[in-house]
Amino acid sequence: MLIGSKLYYFDSLESTNEYAKTLIKDAPEGAVILVDQQTGGRGRFGKQWYSPEGGIWMSIILRPPDPSLITIIAGVAVCRALHMNGVLPGIKWPNDIVLNGKKIGGTLTEIIDKTIILGIGVNLNIREFPDELEATASSVFLETKKHLEKKMVFDTLCKQLDDCYIMLKQNKITDLLTEWRHYTILLGQQVVIEMPDKELSGKVLDISRDGALIVMRSDGKIMRVVAGVCHLRKK
C-alpha cells in the first residue's frame, strides 16, 4: 500500500501541511504526517482550522500525473472511511465533508513543483467548538453520539485513499466521479458560489471530468466553476 507506507507521527505540530513541505525532497510518495493536534491548522484561503485532540489531522505527499482530481478522490475516500465506520457523511464541493448540514471535515490541496501536499482534517470525537464555529462546524460525535476509535478510522482512510489513488492512476475517472455524485449533497440544488471576482448563483447539474462544478444560471446559461466557495441557498 502506497498511502501510509511511511508515517511521521507527532503529538503536536503547527500544521501538518507546513511540515510536509519540509519533507518534499526526501520523503517517498505516499508518506503521511499525522498529529494529535495542530496549533496553527489551516483551511482554504488561509483560514484557521480548529484542530484539537479528538480529530484526524494528517497530510499526504503525492506525485500524481494529473493533480486536478486529488480533491475529488480525497472527499470520496473520507466518505468511504466514515461510511465503513457507520457514519453517512456528504460532500459539499469543492472540499467540505458535511453531516446533518454541518461541516465535520475538509481537505486542503497545495501544489509545490510537481508534488501535491494533501491535507485532511476530520472532526471525530470533539465535544465542543469555539463560539464562532458552533453554527457551522460539528463533529461525528456531536452529530451521531458515536465515539469512533481514531486509529481504526485512520487506517481505513489510508486504505480507501490508496484505493482511490490507484483508480486515478488507472484513469478510472468515470467510476470516481460516479462515486462522488453518490456522496455529494449538491446535485439538483440551488447554490451561490463566491469567486474571487464575482458571485454566481444557479442550479448544480453535474461535475466535469476535471472536477469543475457544472451550474445552470437562472437565464439558462451553463457555467463551469473551477474554484470558489459554495453555499446552499436557503429555501
mmCIF file of C-alpha atoms in Angstrom:
data_model
loop_
_atom_site.group_PDB
_atom_site.id
_atom_site.type_symbol
_atom_site.label_atom_id
_atom_site.label_comp_id
_atom_site.label_asym_id
_atom_site.label_seq_id
_atom_site.Cartn_x
_atom_site.Cartn_y
_atom_site.Cartn_z
ATOM 1 C CA MET A 1 0.000 0.000 0.000
ATOM 2 C CA LEU A 2 1.410 3.377 -1.031
ATOM 3 C CA ILE A 3 -0.515 5.690 1.321
ATOM 4 C CA GLY A 4 0.973 5.439 4.800
ATOM 5 C CA SER A 5 3.923 3.286 3.751
ATOM 6 C CA LYS A 6 5.989 5.802 5.723
ATOM 7 C CA LEU A 7 4.442 7.555 8.719
ATOM 8 C CA TYR A 8 5.656 10.656 10.570
ATOM 9 C CA TYR A 9 3.715 10.890 13.834
ATOM 10 C CA PHE A 10 3.770 13.778 16.342
ATOM 11 C CA ASP A 11 1.820 14.735 19.433
ATOM 12 C CA SER A 12 1.553 18.295 18.132
ATOM 13 C CA LEU A 13 2.588 20.403 15.159
ATOM 14 C CA GLU A 14 1.681 23.862 13.986
ATOM 15 C CA SER A 15 0.461 22.435 10.656
ATOM 16 C CA THR A 16 0.887 19.024 9.029
ATOM 17 C CA ASN A 17 0.861 20.616 5.567
ATOM 18 C CA GLU A 18 3.662 23.003 6.538
ATOM 19 C CA TYR A 19 5.723 20.150 7.988
ATOM 20 C CA ALA A 20 5.106 18.068 4.854
ATOM 21 C CA LYS A 21 6.641 20.852 2.762
ATOM 22 C CA THR A 22 9.947 20.358 4.597
ATOM 23 C CA LEU A 23 9.942 16.677 3.566
ATOM 24 C CA ILE A 24 9.235 17.065 -0.143
ATOM 25 C CA LYS A 25 12.786 16.309 -1.296
ATOM 26 C CA ASP A 26 13.341 13.341 0.998
ATOM 27 C CA ALA A 27 10.013 11.649 1.741
ATOM 28 C CA PRO A 28 8.656 8.931 -0.557
ATOM 29 C CA GLU A 29 5.334 9.316 -2.306
ATOM 30 C CA GLY A 30 2.534 8.244 -0.009
ATOM 31 C CA ALA A 31 4.280 9.412 3.159
ATOM 32 C CA VAL A 32 1.801 10.551 5.813
ATOM 33 C CA ILE A 33 2.252 13.148 8.547
ATOM 34 C CA LEU A 34 -0.188 12.544 11.424
ATOM 35 C CA VAL A 35 -0.635 14.570 14.622
ATOM 36 C CA ASP A 36 -2.875 14.512 17.681
ATOM 37 C CA GLN A 37 -3.388 18.277 17.471
ATOM 38 C CA GLN A 38 -2.405 21.274 15.352
ATOM 39 C CA THR A 39 -1.700 24.666 16.865
ATOM 40 C CA GLY A 40 -1.950 26.526 13.555
ATOM 41 C CA GLY A 41 -4.007 24.334 11.264
ATOM 42 C CA ARG A 42 -5.214 25.971 8.040
ATOM 43 C CA GLY A 43 -8.133 25.547 5.700
ATOM 44 C CA ARG A 44 -8.678 27.137 2.295
ATOM 45 C CA PHE A 45 -7.748 30.801 1.776
ATOM 46 C CA GLY A 46 -5.550 30.694 4.884
ATOM 47 C CA LYS A 47 -8.482 30.359 7.268
ATOM 48 C CA GLN A 48 -7.659 28.883 10.662
ATOM 49 C CA TRP A 49 -8.681 25.242 11.115
ATOM 50 C CA TYR A 50 -9.637 24.316 14.680
ATOM 51 C CA SER A 51 -7.772 21.065 15.292
ATOM 52 C CA PRO A 52 -7.524 19.992 18.943
ATOM 53 C CA GLU A 53 -7.149 16.431 20.187
ATOM 54 C CA GLY A 54 -10.082 14.285 19.123
ATOM 55 C CA GLY A 55 -9.766 14.576 15.357
ATOM 56 C CA ILE A 56 -7.695 13.197 12.497
ATOM 57 C CA TRP A 57 -5.173 15.757 11.270
ATOM 58 C CA MET A 58 -2.956 14.462 8.503
ATOM 59 C CA SER A 59 -1.115 15.345 5.318
ATOM 60 C CA ILE A 60 -0.058 13.074 2.480
ATOM 61 C CA ILE A 61 2.747 13.624 -0.036
ATOM 62 C CA LEU A 62 1.653 12.681 -3.559
ATOM 63 C CA ARG A 63 3.128 12.960 -7.041
ATOM 64 C CA PRO A 64 0.201 12.279 -9.390
ATOM 65 C CA PRO A 65 0.409 12.629 -13.170
ATOM 66 C CA ASP A 66 -2.615 14.959 -13.011
ATOM 67 C CA PRO A 67 -3.440 16.915 -9.833
ATOM 68 C CA SER A 68 -6.893 18.140 -10.904
ATOM 69 C CA LEU A 69 -8.923 15.386 -9.214
ATOM 70 C CA ILE A 70 -6.981 14.996 -5.951
ATOM 71 C CA THR A 71 -9.615 16.956 -4.001
ATOM 72 C CA ILE A 72 -12.325 14.751 -5.526
ATOM 73 C CA ILE A 73 -10.663 11.460 -4.558
ATOM 74 C CA ALA A 74 -9.889 12.794 -1.078
ATOM 75 C CA GLY A 75 -13.562 13.573 -0.464
ATOM 76 C CA VAL A 76 -14.636 10.154 -1.720
ATOM 77 C CA ALA A 77 -12.023 8.411 0.460
ATOM 78 C CA VAL A 78 -13.095 10.282 3.610
ATOM 79 C CA CYS A 79 -16.761 9.468 2.969
ATOM 80 C CA ARG A 80 -15.944 5.820 2.309
ATOM 81 C CA ALA A 81 -13.920 5.553 5.524
ATOM 82 C CA LEU A 82 -16.628 7.137 7.663
ATOM 83 C CA HIS A 83 -19.318 5.083 5.940
ATOM 84 C CA MET A 84 -17.389 1.911 6.821
ATOM 85 C CA ASN A 85 -17.439 3.088 10.439
ATOM 86 C CA GLY A 86 -21.208 3.544 10.491
ATOM 87 C CA VAL A 87 -21.437 7.262 9.620
ATOM 88 C CA LEU A 88 -23.093 8.635 6.461
ATOM 89 C CA PRO A 89 -21.499 11.980 5.522
ATOM 90 C CA GLY A 90 -21.780 14.012 2.327
ATOM 91 C CA ILE A 91 -19.509 16.155 0.161
ATOM 92 C CA LYS A 92 -20.039 19.865 -0.453
ATOM 93 C CA TRP A 93 -17.923 20.955 -3.412
ATOM 94 C CA PRO A 94 -15.097 21.519 -3.521
ATOM 95 C CA ASN A 95 -13.633 20.197 -0.282
ATOM 96 C CA ASP A 96 -16.085 20.104 2.650
ATOM 97 C CA ILE A 97 -17.273 16.939 4.391
ATOM 98 C CA VAL A 98 -20.684 17.537 5.967
ATOM 99 C CA LEU A 99 -23.072 15.711 8.273
ATOM 100 C CA ASN A 100 -26.589 16.922 9.110
ATOM 101 C CA GLY A 101 -25.807 20.183 7.324
ATOM 102 C CA LYS A 102 -22.699 20.943 9.393
ATOM 103 C CA LYS A 103 -19.044 20.743 8.422
ATOM 104 C CA ILE A 104 -17.226 17.822 10.060
ATOM 105 C CA GLY A 105 -14.156 17.728 7.844
ATOM 106 C CA GLY A 106 -12.319 19.087 4.872
ATOM 107 C CA THR A 107 -9.303 18.799 2.621
ATOM 108 C CA LEU A 108 -6.608 21.224 1.522
ATOM 109 C CA THR A 109 -4.595 20.593 -1.637
ATOM 110 C CA GLU A 110 -1.356 22.503 -2.176
ATOM 111 C CA ILE A 111 0.856 22.094 -5.240
ATOM 112 C CA ILE A 112 4.607 22.646 -4.976
ATOM 113 C CA ASP A 113 6.521 21.990 -8.203
ATOM 114 C CA LYS A 114 5.208 18.539 -9.178
ATOM 115 C CA THR A 115 4.369 17.465 -5.646
ATOM 116 C CA ILE A 116 0.940 17.608 -4.005
ATOM 117 C CA ILE A 117 0.516 18.110 -0.290
ATOM 118 C CA LEU A 118 -2.944 16.809 0.550
ATOM 119 C CA GLY A 119 -4.173 17.868 3.979
ATOM 120 C CA ILE A 120 -7.163 16.087 5.518
ATOM 121 C CA GLY A 121 -8.956 17.047 8.721
ATOM 122 C CA VAL A 122 -11.858 15.105 10.240
ATOM 123 C CA ASN A 123 -13.633 16.172 13.429
ATOM 124 C CA LEU A 124 -14.199 12.788 15.051
ATOM 125 C CA ASN A 125 -14.692 12.965 18.814
ATOM 126 C CA ILE A 126 -14.532 16.703 19.515
ATOM 127 C CA ARG A 127 -17.110 17.620 22.168
ATOM 128 C CA GLU A 128 -17.278 21.410 21.766
ATOM 129 C CA PHE A 129 -16.251 24.194 19.407
ATOM 130 C CA PRO A 130 -15.412 27.879 19.862
ATOM 131 C CA ASP A 131 -18.454 30.152 19.795
ATOM 132 C CA GLU A 132 -17.632 31.498 16.326
ATOM 133 C CA LEU A 133 -17.701 27.965 14.847
ATOM 134 C CA GLU A 134 -20.710 26.466 16.634
ATOM 135 C CA ALA A 135 -23.210 27.459 13.959
ATOM 136 C CA THR A 136 -21.320 25.814 11.083
ATOM 137 C CA ALA A 137 -18.906 23.202 12.476
ATOM 138 C CA SER A 138 -19.550 19.942 14.243
ATOM 139 C CA SER A 139 -18.058 16.509 14.814
ATOM 140 C CA VAL A 140 -19.029 12.920 14.242
ATOM 141 C CA PHE A 141 -19.600 12.528 17.984
ATOM 142 C CA LEU A 142 -21.830 15.590 18.322
ATOM 143 C CA GLU A 143 -23.962 14.571 15.327
ATOM 144 C CA THR A 144 -24.235 10.824 15.988
ATOM 145 C CA LYS A 145 -23.198 10.301 19.655
ATOM 146 C CA LYS A 146 -20.761 7.689 18.332
ATOM 147 C CA HIS A 147 -17.200 7.691 19.656
ATOM 148 C CA LEU A 148 -15.060 6.384 16.801
ATOM 149 C CA GLU A 149 -11.669 4.853 17.508
ATOM 150 C CA LYS A 150 -9.189 7.189 15.826
ATOM 151 C CA LYS A 151 -6.659 4.580 14.732
ATOM 152 C CA MET A 152 -9.370 2.463 13.123
ATOM 153 C CA VAL A 153 -10.688 5.426 11.121
ATOM 154 C CA PHE A 154 -7.138 6.490 10.183
ATOM 155 C CA ASP A 155 -6.225 3.011 8.939
ATOM 156 C CA THR A 156 -9.468 2.763 6.968
ATOM 157 C CA LEU A 157 -8.937 6.223 5.489
ATOM 158 C CA CYS A 158 -5.394 5.412 4.329
ATOM 159 C CA LYS A 159 -6.656 2.223 2.650
ATOM 160 C CA GLN A 160 -9.554 3.985 0.931
ATOM 161 C CA LEU A 161 -7.327 6.858 -0.194
ATOM 162 C CA ASP A 162 -4.869 4.317 -1.576
ATOM 163 C CA ASP A 163 -7.645 2.559 -3.498
ATOM 164 C CA CYS A 164 -8.947 5.858 -4.923
ATOM 165 C CA TYR A 165 -5.434 6.953 -5.879
ATOM 166 C CA ILE A 166 -4.898 3.687 -7.767
ATOM 167 C CA MET A 167 -8.192 4.267 -9.589
ATOM 168 C CA LEU A 168 -6.994 7.752 -10.540
ATOM 169 C CA LYS A 169 -3.699 6.391 -11.877
ATOM 170 C CA GLN A 170 -5.620 3.751 -13.837
ATOM 171 C CA ASN A 171 -7.724 6.541 -15.355
ATOM 172 C CA LYS A 172 -10.968 5.197 -13.853
ATOM 173 C CA ILE A 173 -12.309 8.750 -13.779
ATOM 174 C CA THR A 174 -15.898 7.804 -14.609
ATOM 175 C CA ASP A 175 -16.072 5.428 -11.634
ATOM 176 C CA LEU A 176 -14.587 8.008 -9.253
ATOM 177 C CA LEU A 177 -16.983 10.737 -10.377
ATOM 178 C CA THR A 178 -19.955 8.364 -10.118
ATOM 179 C CA GLU A 179 -18.999 7.753 -6.503
ATOM 180 C CA TRP A 180 -18.540 11.479 -5.874
ATOM 181 C CA ARG A 181 -22.056 12.084 -7.239
ATOM 182 C CA HIS A 182 -23.347 9.447 -4.810
ATOM 183 C CA TYR A 183 -21.870 11.300 -1.834
ATOM 184 C CA THR A 184 -22.394 14.932 -2.809
ATOM 185 C CA ILE A 185 -25.231 16.961 -1.298
ATOM 186 C CA LEU A 186 -25.280 19.439 -4.204
ATOM 187 C CA LEU A 187 -26.774 17.763 -7.277
ATOM 188 C CA GLY A 188 -30.017 19.466 -8.241
ATOM 189 C CA GLN A 189 -29.623 22.081 -5.503
ATOM 190 C CA GLN A 190 -29.695 25.860 -5.814
ATOM 191 C CA VAL A 191 -26.354 27.323 -4.772
ATOM 192 C CA VAL A 192 -24.459 30.587 -4.508
ATOM 193 C CA ILE A 193 -20.758 30.382 -5.358
ATOM 194 C CA GLU A 194 -18.364 33.100 -4.260
ATOM 195 C CA MET A 195 -15.470 33.545 -6.687
ATOM 196 C CA PRO A 196 -12.563 35.982 -6.438
ATOM 197 C CA ASP A 197 -14.068 38.411 -8.958
ATOM 198 C CA LYS A 198 -17.801 37.688 -8.901
ATOM 199 C CA GLU A 199 -20.682 35.719 -7.420
ATOM 200 C CA LEU A 200 -22.640 33.062 -9.296
ATOM 201 C CA SER A 201 -26.000 31.575 -8.400
ATOM 202 C CA GLY A 202 -27.802 28.712 -10.066
ATOM 203 C CA LYS A 203 -28.667 25.023 -10.012
ATOM 204 C CA VAL A 204 -25.957 22.365 -9.772
ATOM 205 C CA LEU A 205 -26.224 19.966 -12.720
ATOM 206 C CA ASP A 206 -23.087 17.841 -12.512
ATOM 207 C CA ILE A 207 -19.320 17.678 -12.128
ATOM 208 C CA SER A 208 -16.914 17.559 -15.065
ATOM 209 C CA ARG A 209 -14.073 15.114 -15.659
ATOM 210 C CA ASP A 210 -11.582 17.672 -14.365
ATOM 211 C CA GLY A 211 -13.534 18.366 -11.162
ATOM 212 C CA ALA A 212 -15.285 21.595 -12.210
ATOM 213 C CA LEU A 213 -18.836 22.136 -10.983
ATOM 214 C CA ILE A 214 -21.435 22.488 -13.754
ATOM 215 C CA VAL A 215 -24.050 25.089 -12.835
ATOM 216 C CA MET A 216 -27.076 26.397 -14.741
ATOM 217 C CA ARG A 217 -27.886 30.052 -14.104
ATOM 218 C CA SER A 218 -31.448 31.343 -13.933
ATOM 219 C CA ASP A 219 -31.149 32.562 -17.543
ATOM 220 C CA GLY A 220 -30.360 29.006 -18.673
ATOM 221 C CA LYS A 221 -26.670 29.589 -19.342
ATOM 222 C CA ILE A 222 -24.426 26.670 -18.337
ATOM 223 C CA MET A 223 -21.270 27.613 -16.423
ATOM 224 C CA ARG A 224 -18.154 25.664 -15.397
ATOM 225 C CA VAL A 225 -16.860 26.669 -11.973
ATOM 226 C CA VAL A 226 -13.267 25.679 -11.273
ATOM 227 C CA ALA A 227 -12.823 27.299 -7.840
ATOM 228 C CA GLY A 228 -14.903 29.117 -5.286
ATOM 229 C CA VAL A 229 -16.796 28.913 -2.021
ATOM 230 C CA CYS A 230 -20.131 27.172 -2.443
ATOM 231 C CA HIS A 231 -23.228 27.808 -0.288
ATOM 232 C CA LEU A 232 -26.582 26.092 -0.491
ATOM 233 C CA ARG A 233 -29.344 28.636 -0.983
ATOM 234 C CA LYS A 234 -31.781 28.663 1.891
ATOM 235 C CA LYS A 235 -35.264 27.604 0.871
#
